[in-house]
Structures are given as structure tokens and as C-alpha cells.
XYZ file of C-alpha atoms in Angstrom:
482
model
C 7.533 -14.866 25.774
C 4.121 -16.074 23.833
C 1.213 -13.587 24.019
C -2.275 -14.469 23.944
C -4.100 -13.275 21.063
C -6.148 -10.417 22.893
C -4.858 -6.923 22.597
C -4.155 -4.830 25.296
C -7.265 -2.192 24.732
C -11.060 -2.561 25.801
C -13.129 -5.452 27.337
C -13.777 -8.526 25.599
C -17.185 -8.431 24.223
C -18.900 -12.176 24.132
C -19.903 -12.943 20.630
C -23.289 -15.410 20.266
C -22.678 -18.507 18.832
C -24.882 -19.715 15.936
C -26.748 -23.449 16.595
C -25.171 -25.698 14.374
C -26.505 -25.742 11.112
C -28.285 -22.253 11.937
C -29.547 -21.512 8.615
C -27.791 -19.482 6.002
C -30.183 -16.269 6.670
C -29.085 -16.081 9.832
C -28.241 -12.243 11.271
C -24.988 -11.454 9.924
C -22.297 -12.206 13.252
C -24.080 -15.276 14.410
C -23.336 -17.426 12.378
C -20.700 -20.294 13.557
C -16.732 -19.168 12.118
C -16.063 -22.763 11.510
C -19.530 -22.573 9.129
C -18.927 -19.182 7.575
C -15.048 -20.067 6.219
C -16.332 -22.988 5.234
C -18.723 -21.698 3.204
C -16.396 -18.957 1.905
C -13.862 -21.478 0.605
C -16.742 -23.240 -1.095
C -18.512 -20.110 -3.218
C -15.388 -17.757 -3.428
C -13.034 -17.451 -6.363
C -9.580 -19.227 -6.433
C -8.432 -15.599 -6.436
C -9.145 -15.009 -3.096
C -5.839 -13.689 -0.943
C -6.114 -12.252 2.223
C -8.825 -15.004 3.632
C -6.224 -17.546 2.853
C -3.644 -15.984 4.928
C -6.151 -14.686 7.962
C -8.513 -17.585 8.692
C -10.451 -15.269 10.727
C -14.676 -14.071 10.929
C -14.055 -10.190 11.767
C -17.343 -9.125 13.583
C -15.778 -6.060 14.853
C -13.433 -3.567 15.104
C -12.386 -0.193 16.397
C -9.102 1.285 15.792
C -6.440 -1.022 15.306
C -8.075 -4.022 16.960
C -10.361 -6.859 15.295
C -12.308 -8.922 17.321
C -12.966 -12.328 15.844
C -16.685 -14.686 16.034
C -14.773 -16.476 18.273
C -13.828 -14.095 20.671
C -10.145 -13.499 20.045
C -8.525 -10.069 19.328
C -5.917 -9.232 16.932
C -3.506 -5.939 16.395
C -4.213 -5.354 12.811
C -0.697 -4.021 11.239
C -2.615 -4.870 7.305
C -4.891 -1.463 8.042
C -6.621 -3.077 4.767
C -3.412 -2.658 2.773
C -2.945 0.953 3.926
C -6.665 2.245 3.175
C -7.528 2.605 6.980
C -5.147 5.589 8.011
C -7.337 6.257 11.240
C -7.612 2.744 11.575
C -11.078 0.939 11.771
C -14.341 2.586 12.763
C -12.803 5.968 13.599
C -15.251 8.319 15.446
C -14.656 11.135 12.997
C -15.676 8.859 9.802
C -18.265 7.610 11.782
C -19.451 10.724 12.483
C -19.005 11.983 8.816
C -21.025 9.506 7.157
C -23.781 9.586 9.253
C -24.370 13.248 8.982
C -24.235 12.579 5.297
C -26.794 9.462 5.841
C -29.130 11.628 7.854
C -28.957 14.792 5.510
C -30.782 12.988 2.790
C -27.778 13.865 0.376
C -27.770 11.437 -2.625
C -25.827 8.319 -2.555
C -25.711 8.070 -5.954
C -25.283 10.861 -8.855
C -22.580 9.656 -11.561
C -20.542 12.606 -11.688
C -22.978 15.451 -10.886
C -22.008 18.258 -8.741
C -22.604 18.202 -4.917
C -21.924 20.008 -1.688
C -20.034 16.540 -0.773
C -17.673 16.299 -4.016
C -17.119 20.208 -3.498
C -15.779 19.523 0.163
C -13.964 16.651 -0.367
C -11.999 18.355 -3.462
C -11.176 21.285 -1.111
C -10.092 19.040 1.350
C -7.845 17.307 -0.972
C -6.422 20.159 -2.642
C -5.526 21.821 0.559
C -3.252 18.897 1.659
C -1.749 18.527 -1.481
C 2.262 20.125 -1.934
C 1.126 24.132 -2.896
C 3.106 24.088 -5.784
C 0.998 21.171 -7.386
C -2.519 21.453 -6.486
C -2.024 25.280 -7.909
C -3.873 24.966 -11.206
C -4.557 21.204 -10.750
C -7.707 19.180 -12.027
C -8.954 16.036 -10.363
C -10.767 13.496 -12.122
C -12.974 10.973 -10.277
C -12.272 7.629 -11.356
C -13.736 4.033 -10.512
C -14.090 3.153 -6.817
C -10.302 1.299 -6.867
C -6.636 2.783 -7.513
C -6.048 -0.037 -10.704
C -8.974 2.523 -12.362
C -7.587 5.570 -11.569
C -3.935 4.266 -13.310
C -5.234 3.374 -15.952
C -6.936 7.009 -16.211
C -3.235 8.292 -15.935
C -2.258 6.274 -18.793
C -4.662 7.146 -20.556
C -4.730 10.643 -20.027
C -1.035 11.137 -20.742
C -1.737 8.630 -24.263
C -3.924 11.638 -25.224
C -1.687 14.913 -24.206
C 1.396 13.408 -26.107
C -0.068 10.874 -28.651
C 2.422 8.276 -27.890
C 1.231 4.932 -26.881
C 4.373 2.990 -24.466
C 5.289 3.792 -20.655
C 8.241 2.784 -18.614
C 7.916 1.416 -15.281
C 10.114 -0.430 -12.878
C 11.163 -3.201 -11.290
C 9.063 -4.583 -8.387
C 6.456 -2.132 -9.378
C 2.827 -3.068 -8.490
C 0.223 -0.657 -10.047
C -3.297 -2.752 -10.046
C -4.596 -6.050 -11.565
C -6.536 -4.160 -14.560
C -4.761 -4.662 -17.750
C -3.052 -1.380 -18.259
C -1.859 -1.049 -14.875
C -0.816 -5.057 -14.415
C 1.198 -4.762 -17.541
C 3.316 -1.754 -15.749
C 3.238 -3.958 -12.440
C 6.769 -6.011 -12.266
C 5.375 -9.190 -10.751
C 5.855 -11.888 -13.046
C 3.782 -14.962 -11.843
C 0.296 -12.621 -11.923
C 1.446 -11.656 -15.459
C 2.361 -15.036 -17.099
C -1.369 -16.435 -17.573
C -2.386 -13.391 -19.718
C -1.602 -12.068 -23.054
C 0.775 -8.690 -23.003
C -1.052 -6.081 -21.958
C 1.197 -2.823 -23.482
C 4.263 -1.304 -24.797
C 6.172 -1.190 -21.363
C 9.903 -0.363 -20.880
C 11.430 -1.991 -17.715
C 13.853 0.399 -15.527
C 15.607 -1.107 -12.606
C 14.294 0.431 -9.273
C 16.851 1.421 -6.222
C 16.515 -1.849 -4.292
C 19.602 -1.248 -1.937
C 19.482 -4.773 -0.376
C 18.781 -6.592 -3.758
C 20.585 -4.313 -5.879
C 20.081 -5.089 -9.702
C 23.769 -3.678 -10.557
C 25.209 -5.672 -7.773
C 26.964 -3.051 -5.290
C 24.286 -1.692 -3.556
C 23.881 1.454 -1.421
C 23.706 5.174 -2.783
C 25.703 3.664 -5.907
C 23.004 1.486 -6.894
C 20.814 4.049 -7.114
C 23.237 6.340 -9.264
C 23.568 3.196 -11.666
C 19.741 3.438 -12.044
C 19.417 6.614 -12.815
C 22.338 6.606 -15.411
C 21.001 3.891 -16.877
C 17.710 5.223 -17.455
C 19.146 8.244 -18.947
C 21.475 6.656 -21.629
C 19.001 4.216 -21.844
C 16.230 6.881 -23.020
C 18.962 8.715 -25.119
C 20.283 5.630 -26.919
C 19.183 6.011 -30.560
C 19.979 2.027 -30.942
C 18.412 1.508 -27.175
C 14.632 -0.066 -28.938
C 13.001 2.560 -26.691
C 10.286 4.447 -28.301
C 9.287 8.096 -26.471
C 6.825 6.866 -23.802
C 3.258 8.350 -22.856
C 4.817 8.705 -19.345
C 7.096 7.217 -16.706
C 4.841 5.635 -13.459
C 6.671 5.222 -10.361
C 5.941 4.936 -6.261
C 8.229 6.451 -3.857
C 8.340 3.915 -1.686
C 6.911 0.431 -3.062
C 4.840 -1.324 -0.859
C 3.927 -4.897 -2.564
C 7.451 -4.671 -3.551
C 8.662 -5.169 -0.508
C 8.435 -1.782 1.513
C 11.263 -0.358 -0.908
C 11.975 3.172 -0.477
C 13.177 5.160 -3.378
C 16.504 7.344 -2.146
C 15.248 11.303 -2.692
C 17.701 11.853 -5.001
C 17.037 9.201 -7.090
C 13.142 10.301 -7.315
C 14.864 13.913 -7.987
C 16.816 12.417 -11.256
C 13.485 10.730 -12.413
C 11.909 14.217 -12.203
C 14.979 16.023 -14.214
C 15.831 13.167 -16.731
C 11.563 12.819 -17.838
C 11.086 16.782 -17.658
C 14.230 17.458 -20.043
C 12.966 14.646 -22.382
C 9.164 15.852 -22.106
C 7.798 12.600 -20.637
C 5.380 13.101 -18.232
C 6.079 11.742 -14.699
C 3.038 10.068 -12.816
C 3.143 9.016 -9.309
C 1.514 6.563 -7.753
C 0.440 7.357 -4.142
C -2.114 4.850 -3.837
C -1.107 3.055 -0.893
C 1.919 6.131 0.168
C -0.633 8.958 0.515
C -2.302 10.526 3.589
C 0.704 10.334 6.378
C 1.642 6.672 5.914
C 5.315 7.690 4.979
C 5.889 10.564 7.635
C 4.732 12.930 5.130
C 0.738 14.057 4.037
C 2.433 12.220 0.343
C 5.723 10.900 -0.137
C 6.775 12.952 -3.109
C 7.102 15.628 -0.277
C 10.193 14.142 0.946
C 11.834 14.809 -2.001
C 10.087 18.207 -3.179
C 9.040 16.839 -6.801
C 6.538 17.498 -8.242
C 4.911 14.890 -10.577
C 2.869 15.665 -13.463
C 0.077 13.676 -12.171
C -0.482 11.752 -9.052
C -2.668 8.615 -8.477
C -4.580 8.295 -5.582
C -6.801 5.890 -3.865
C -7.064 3.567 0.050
C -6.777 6.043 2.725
C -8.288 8.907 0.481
C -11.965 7.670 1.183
C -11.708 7.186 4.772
C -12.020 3.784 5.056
C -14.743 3.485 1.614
C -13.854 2.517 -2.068
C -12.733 5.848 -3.702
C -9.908 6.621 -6.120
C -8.852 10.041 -8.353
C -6.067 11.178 -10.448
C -4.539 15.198 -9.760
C -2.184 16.323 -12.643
C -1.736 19.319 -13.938
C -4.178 21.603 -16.253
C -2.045 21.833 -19.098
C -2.719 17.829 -19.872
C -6.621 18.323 -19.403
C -6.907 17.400 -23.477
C -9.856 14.384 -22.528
C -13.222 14.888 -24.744
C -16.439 14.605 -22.663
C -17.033 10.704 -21.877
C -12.852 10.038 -22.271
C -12.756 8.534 -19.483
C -16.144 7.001 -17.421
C -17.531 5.012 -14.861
C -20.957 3.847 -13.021
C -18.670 4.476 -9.735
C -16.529 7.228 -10.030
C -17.383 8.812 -6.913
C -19.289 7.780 -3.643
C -20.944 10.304 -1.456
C -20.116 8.889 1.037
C -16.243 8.107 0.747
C -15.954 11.885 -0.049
C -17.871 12.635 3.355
C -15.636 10.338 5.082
C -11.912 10.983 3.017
C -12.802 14.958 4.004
C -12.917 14.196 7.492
C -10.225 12.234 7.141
C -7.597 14.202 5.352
C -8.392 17.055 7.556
C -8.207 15.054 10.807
C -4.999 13.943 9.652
C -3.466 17.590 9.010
C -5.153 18.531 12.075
C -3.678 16.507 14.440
C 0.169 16.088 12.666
C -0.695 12.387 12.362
C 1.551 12.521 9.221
C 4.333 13.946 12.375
C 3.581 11.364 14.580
C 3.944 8.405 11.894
C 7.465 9.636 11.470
C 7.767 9.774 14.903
C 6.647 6.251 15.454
C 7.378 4.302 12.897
C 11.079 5.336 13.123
C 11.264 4.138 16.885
C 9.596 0.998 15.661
C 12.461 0.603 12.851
C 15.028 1.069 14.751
C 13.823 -1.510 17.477
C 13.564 -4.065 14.727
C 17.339 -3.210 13.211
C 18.354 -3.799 16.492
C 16.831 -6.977 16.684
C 17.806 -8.149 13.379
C 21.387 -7.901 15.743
C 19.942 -10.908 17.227
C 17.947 -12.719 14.965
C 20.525 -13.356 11.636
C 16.715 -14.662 9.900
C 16.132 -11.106 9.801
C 18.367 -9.639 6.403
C 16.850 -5.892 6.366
C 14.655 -3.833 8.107
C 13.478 -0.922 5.824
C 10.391 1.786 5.113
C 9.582 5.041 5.938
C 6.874 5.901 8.338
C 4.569 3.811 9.163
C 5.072 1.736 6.087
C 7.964 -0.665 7.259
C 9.232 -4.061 6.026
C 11.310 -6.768 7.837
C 12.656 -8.893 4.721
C 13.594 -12.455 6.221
C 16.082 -14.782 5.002
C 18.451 -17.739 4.774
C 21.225 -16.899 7.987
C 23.376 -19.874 6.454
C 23.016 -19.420 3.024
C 26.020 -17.736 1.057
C 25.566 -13.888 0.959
C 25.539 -12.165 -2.353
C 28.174 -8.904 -3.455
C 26.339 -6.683 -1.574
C 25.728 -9.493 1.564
C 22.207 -10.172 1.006
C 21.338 -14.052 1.934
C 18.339 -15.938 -0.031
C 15.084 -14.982 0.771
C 12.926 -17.607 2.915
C 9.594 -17.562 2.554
C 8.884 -20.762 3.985
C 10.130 -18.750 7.205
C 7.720 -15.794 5.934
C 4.817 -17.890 5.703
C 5.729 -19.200 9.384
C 6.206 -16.301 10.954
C 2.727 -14.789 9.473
C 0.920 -17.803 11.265
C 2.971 -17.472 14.427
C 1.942 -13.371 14.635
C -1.849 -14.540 13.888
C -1.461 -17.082 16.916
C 0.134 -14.157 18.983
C -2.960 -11.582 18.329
C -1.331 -9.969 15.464
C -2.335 -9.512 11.872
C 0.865 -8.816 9.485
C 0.925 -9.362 5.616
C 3.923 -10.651 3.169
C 5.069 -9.064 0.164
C 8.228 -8.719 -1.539
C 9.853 -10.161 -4.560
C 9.659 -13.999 -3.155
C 6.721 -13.458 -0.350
C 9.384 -13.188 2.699
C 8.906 -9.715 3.848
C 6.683 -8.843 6.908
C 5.026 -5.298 6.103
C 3.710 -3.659 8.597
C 1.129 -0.977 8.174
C -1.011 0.224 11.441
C -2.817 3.057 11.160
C -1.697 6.231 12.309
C -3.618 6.324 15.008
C -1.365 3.355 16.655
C -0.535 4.286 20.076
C 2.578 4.010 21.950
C 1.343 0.969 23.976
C 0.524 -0.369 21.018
C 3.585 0.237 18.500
C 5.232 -1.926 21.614
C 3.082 -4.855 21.375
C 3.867 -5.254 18.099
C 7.234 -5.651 18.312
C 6.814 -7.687 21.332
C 4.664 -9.922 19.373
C 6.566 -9.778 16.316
C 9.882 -10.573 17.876
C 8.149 -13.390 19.753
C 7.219 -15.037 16.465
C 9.938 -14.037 14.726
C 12.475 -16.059 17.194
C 9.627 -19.284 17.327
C 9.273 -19.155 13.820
C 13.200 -19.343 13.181
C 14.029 -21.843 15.957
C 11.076 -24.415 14.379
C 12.326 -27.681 13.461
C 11.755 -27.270 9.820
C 14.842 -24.756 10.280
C 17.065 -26.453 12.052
C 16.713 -30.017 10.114
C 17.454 -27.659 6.731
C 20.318 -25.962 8.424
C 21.284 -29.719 9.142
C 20.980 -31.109 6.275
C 23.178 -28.272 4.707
């Protein structure tokens, strides 16, 4: 069946329409969508991503729906690429940052001491593993995660005095130059000059594996390998600064690490004395059924990286490692944004509604109904070549059903079909990004907050598009012409 693309929760609120050719100054939400994309494709950079794929005016939204200047509501399942854990316009950040509006607090004080930083670092610390935040340090970075990796880099450059850094395959770490050249995606790399000394281990990609036999033996190989690798007096690999991983990788493709695989890393770098960072930028806060995915395993990093969800919904991003690295000088490592008053009001309230309430519980809860409704559909729909995650953070990778499979029966990727299926959700009333290696998988990401009514839509909708997208005629003149 085809949905509409109004979500099942709260009246539809009419949105004015602008006059045509209101002028530009007009009161932000009256101005005509067709006018307002226009414009935006006119005066934004080439670099623009998400407007391309979304050809949408938000004008409002309240948990995980978006209403549109034309009228039409959307399911958002992109939760602004993980950074809205209670979804949008929660009561409880609401609430937080206007207290801290009507206080009088200071907006704006570099990296002066106040009540709010205080809070917010006793918020944090409390929902960190025990074991780590013991004798931790945060440092306040630069409003975005990209910043706060490159303070990890830069901190562990320091403590050890070496200058390389391995990193992995299908890694994404930021678009600043540090953390792009640890990020494993090729096309955003090839314009630029190198950007560092980086060592590239294969990641535990089960479907895709990069030894060819997949499974918990895949992962073995990995680790193995990174371990003679590191060991291998003719192996060209200088000791590293550190070794940067994610748990589970989300622009990757919603790729998992196995928790014994993330419990090697943890052995092979502490028995070579390379520090182990973590990056939980878009993991952290509940997403993956845990308050931080290195929980699942019980590691504990030397340093984790943190950003999205951590400032309730505003731009705010630290690093946590341990005290024994805290070797910076005064002014090591600055910024005219490190810390925002009020993203620390609001990524309090936040972290503590989530602990709270076992939101971290219930995306476990959730998201593994929703993953196992989707394996079972991929039963029915051969498009569909692996349904994966953890949590709330799930990815449907879509491929080529006719296509030859591979050693470990993976089929070509299709993101022609991705691309498809992404428009046919967005006609449905339901917002889901790509990511992945070639663009074809569907990640889905609602906030934690997504209720059971809701988790069902989207699959409803999702399934809907999925079987429209893959019964198109592009597909079945290809699988003709094969």
C-alpha cells in the first residue's frame, strides 16, 4: 500500500503562503518553498548534501515529525545524522534553554568557568562507563565532532611524540584535514593533498568482508592482521600516535564492530603502548542500546570523542581521555567556540533524561524489533542483501538480486535502487539517508523517543518503497537486458 506523506501524530497546522515574489525580508516561514529552494540552490555551495537529497522547507517540527511550507509531514529517521536523540523540539531542551535564556547566564565566555559548564560536565561524567570517567579530563573543543578529532590526534601527538595513526576501512571521522585523512572514503579525499601519516587496517565488514570468508572469521583475520602487521619489523609501519576507531560505523554503512574484535583492538594497542581513541560521535547517548557503545564490549578507550546528541540538539563537541595524557601547554589546543552555554544547558538535560527514562533500554528494545521485521522482509524482497546495526542505528544495504554473489554471497551494491528508494520514502512521508561504501544503504536513525506506532510506520513506509522502488521499470528493463 502507498501512504500519504502525513504522519500519524497531531493536526495539520496550515502554513501561510508567501505572494509571489514576496520580498526576500519576508518573516522567516512565509516565504513560498518553490522560492526559498530556489534561492538556496542559487547562493549555496556545491558542497551542499542533505538539501539535495530532501527538497523540503522545514518550518516545524516536534519529535520525530517535520512539517514542510507546504503542508506535508514527514517521519524523520535522519534525527540530523544522530544529533537529535530526543528527537526535535523536545520539551525538556526546550525547557532547559530557556531557563538558561531567562537567567541572564552568558552566552558567550571562551572557556571561562560557569554554573552551566560545571553541570553539564557532571552530567557527562556520570553517564560515562565508571571505570573511565574515574580520573578523566574533558576538553571543550570547537562546536563540531571533526574539531574534537583532531584534538585527539593531537593530544595523543603530544603524550607519545610520534606523529602517524592507524585507522580503518570505511572509517569516517570529519571533513577537517586531520580527521578526513583517517576517514576511508576515497572520492572526498582525492581532490586534496595527503593530509597525514595514516596506516589503513581492514575493519570487520561481515557482508563485504575484505579477507573474503566473512562471519566471526573475518573478524579474527582483522585482528591478526593488525597484530603481525604492527609487529612486522619489515611491515613500513612506524609506532603510531594512536589507533581511532567507531564501534559501530555509521557513514560506513551502519557496520557494527563484533565485541570481540573491539576487545583485540584494546589488548593488541595496550600491549604495544598505542593509545586507543574512540569515536562516539554519532554512537553516543543510547543510539546503540547502550548510554556509549564501547559499553557493549566493556573497553575502555584511552580517549573518547564526542559530539551530535551530546548538546541536545545544539553544536557542541569534547574529547574525555584519561589524566595521565593531560601533557597540552596552556593555548595547545583553542577555539572562539569551544563551548556554548546553551548546548551544555540543553546536552545536561538531555543526558540525564536519557538515563532517566532507560531510553538507551528502550532503543535496544526497539530497534531490535524493527531489525528483525526488516530481515524478515529482506525474505521477500531479494533487493534487500543485509539488514544490520545495533539499536537504533540500523542499515538496510540494497543490492543487485541477479547479479553473481561473491565468496561470502554478497551481490553488487545498487545505488541507483538506493537513490530510488530514498525518493520513494520522501513521497511516502518519510525522511531516510544513504551511506555505505557505494551510497546503497538506507540508515535509519529516529530518535529515541520513536514510539511504537511510529517504529511501525516506518517499516510500513519503508517496505512500501522498498517493493515500488525495486519493481520500477528501470529494474526490470536492466534485469532484461542481462
Amino acid at each position: 500500500m502507498t501512504l500519504a506523506a502525513e504522519p500519524a501524530t497531531g493536526p495539520t497546522v496550515p502554513v501561510p503562503a508567501a505572494a509571489p515574489g514576496a520580498a526576500s525580508g519576508s518573516a522567516p516561514g512565509t516565504a513560498a518553498p518553490a522560492a526559498v529552494l530556489r534561492r538556496q540552490r542559487v547562493r549555496e555551495s556545491a558542497a551542499r548534501t542533505y538539501a539535495r537529497s530532501f527538497p523540503i522547507v522545514p518550518v516545524r517540527a516536534h519529535g520525530m515529525t517535520v512539517e514542510g511550507a507546504d503542508g506535508r509531514r514527514y517521519l524523520d529517521c535522519l534525527s540530523g545524522a544522530g544529533t537529535l536523540a530526543l528527537g526535535h523540539n523536545h520539551p525538556v531542551v526546550l525547557e532547559a534553554i530557556r531557563r538558561t535564556l531567562d537567567s541572564g547566564a552568558p552566552l558567550h565566555l571562551l572557556d571561562l568557568a560557569t554554573a552551566e559548564k560545571d553541570d553539564f560536565t557532571t552530567a557527562l561524567f556520570e553517564s560515562l562507563p565508571p571505570a573511565f570517567a574515574d580520573g578523566a579530563r574533558v576538553h571543550f573543543c570547537g562546536p563540531a565532532g571533526t574539531d574534537a578529532v583532531e584534538a585527539a590526534l593531537k593530544l595523543m601527538q603530544t603524550a607519545t611524540g610520534r606523529a602517524g595513526a592507524l585507522a580503518f576501512t570505511g572509517a569516517y571521522h570529519g571533513m577537517t584535514a586531520g580527521a578526513l585523512a583517517l576517514t576511508g572514503n576515497v572520492a572526498v579525499k582525492e581532490p586534496l593533498p595527503g593530509g597525514g601519516e595514516v596506516v589503513r587496517l581492514p575493519y570487520p565488514y561481515g557482508y563485504r568482508c575484505p579477507f573474503g570468508v566473512g562471519g566471526s572469521a573475518g573478524a579474527g583475520l582483522s585482528a591478526t592482521y593488525a597484530e603481525r602487521l604492527l609487529d612486522d619489523p619489515a611491515g613500513g609501519v612506524v609506532p603510531p600516535a594512536a589507533m581511532i576507531l567507531e564501534a559501530v560505523q555509521g557513514e560506513g554503512g551502519v557496520v557494527p564492530a563484533p565485541d570481540d574484535w573491539l576487545r583485540a583492538m584494546r589488548r593488541i594497542t595496550a600491549e604495544r603502548g598505542i593509545p586507543l581513541i574512540v569515536d562516539e560521535v554519532q554512537t553516543g547517548v543510547g543510539r546503540t542500546g547502550a548510554m556509549w557503545a564501547v559499553e557493549h564490549s566493556g573497553i575502555l578507550p584511552d580517549a573518547m570523542v564526542l559530539s551530535k546528541a551530546i548538546g541536545g540538539s545544539l553544536p557542541l563537541a569534547v574529547v574525555v581521555y584519561r589524566e595521565e595524557y593531560d601533557g597540552w601547554r596552556p593555548g595547545a589546543h583553542t577555539g572562539t567556540f569551544r563551548g556554548n552555554t546553551l548546548a551544555m544547558a540543553a546536552g545536561a538535560a538531555t543526558l540525564r533524561y536519557v538515563a532517566a527514562n532507560g531510553l538507551a533500554a528502550r532503543a535496544a528494545e526497539v530497534g531490535g524489533r524493527l531489525t528483525e521485521r526488516l530481515r524478515a522482509l529482506a525474505g521477500e524482497l531479494p533487493v534487500i542483501g543485509e539488514v544490520r546495526g545495533r539499536g537504533l542505528m540500523i542499515g538496510v544495504e540494497l543490492v543487485d538480486p541477479a547479479a553473481e554473489p561473491d565468496a561470502c554471497g554478497a551481490r553488487p551494491a545498487a545505488p541507483a535502487l538506493a537513490v530510488r528508494v530514498r525518493e520513494a520514502c520522501l513521497a511516502r512521508g518519510l525522511i531516510v539517508e544513504l551511506g555505505g561504501r557505494h551510497d546503497a544503504v538506507l540508515r535509519l536513525l529516529p530518535p529515541l523517543t520513536v514510539t511504537d506506532e511510529q517504529a511501525a510506520a516506518v517499516f510500513d513506509r519503508l517496505a512500501d518503497a522498498v517493493a515500488a522502488a525495486a519493481s520500477s521499470p528501470e529494474d526490470r528493463t536492466a534485469a532484461g537486458a542481462r
